[in-house]
Short mmCIF file of C-alpha atoms in Angstrom, two decimals:
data_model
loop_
_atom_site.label_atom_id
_atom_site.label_comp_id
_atom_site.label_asym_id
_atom_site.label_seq_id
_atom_site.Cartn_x
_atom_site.Cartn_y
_atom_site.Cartn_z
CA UNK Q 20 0.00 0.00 0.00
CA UNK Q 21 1.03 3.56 -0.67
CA UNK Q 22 0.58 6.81 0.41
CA UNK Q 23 0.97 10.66 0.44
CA UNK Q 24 2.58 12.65 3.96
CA UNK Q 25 0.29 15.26 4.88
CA UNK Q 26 0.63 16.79 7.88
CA UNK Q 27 3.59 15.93 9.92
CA UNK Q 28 4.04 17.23 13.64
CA UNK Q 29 6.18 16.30 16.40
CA UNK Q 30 4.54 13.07 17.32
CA UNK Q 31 2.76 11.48 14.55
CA UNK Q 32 2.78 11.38 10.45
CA UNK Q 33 -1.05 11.76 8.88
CA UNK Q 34 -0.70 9.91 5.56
CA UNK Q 35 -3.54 10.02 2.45
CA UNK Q 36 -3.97 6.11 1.21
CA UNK Q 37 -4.56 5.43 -2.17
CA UNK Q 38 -7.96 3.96 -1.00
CA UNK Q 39 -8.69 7.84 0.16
CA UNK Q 40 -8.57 7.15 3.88
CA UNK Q 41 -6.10 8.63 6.10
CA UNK Q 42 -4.32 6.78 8.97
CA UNK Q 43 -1.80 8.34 11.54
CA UNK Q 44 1.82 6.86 12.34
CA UNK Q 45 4.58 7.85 14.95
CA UNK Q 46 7.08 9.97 13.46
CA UNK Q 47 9.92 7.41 14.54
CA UNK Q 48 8.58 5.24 11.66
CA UNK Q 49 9.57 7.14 8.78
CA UNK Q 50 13.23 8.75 7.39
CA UNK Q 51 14.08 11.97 9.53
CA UNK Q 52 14.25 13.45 5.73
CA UNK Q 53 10.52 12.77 5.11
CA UNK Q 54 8.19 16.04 3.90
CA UNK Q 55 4.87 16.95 3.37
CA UNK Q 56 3.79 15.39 0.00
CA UNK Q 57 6.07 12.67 0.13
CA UNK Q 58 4.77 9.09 -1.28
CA UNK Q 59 5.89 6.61 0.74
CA UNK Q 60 5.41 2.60 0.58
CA UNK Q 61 4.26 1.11 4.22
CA UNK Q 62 5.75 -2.49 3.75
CA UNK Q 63 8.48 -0.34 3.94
CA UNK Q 64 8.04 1.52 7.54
CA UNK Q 65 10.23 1.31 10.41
CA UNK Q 66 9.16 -0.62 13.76
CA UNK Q 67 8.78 2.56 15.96
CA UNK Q 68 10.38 0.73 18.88
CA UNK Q 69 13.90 0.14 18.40
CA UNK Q 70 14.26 -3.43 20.28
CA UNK Q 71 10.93 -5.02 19.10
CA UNK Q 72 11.41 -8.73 18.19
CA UNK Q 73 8.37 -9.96 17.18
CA UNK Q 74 8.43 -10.17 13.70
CA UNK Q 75 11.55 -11.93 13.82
CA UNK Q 76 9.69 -14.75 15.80
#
């Protein structure tokens, strides 16, 4: 699934779906780089906690 950033704040990234609906993510999740009206590709997100395991399991 894809997406377009925006609004980005301290916390959280509000991203546009392709399907129209709009879902919120931590900012820890995406490239420090990232700006408004940036596409980005979820399957390619970061966990936002730094030690989580689970998917490895």
């Amino acid at each position: 699934m894809k997406g377009k950033i925006i609004d980005k704040d301290t916390l959280f990234v509000t991203v546009l779906m392709d399907d129209s609906s709009t879902r919120s993510f931590p900012i820890t999740c995406l490239p420090k780089s990232s700006t408004l009206g940036d596409e980005i590709n979820l399957y390619s997100l970061r966990s936002p906690y730094q030690n989580d395991i689970s998917n490895l399991m």
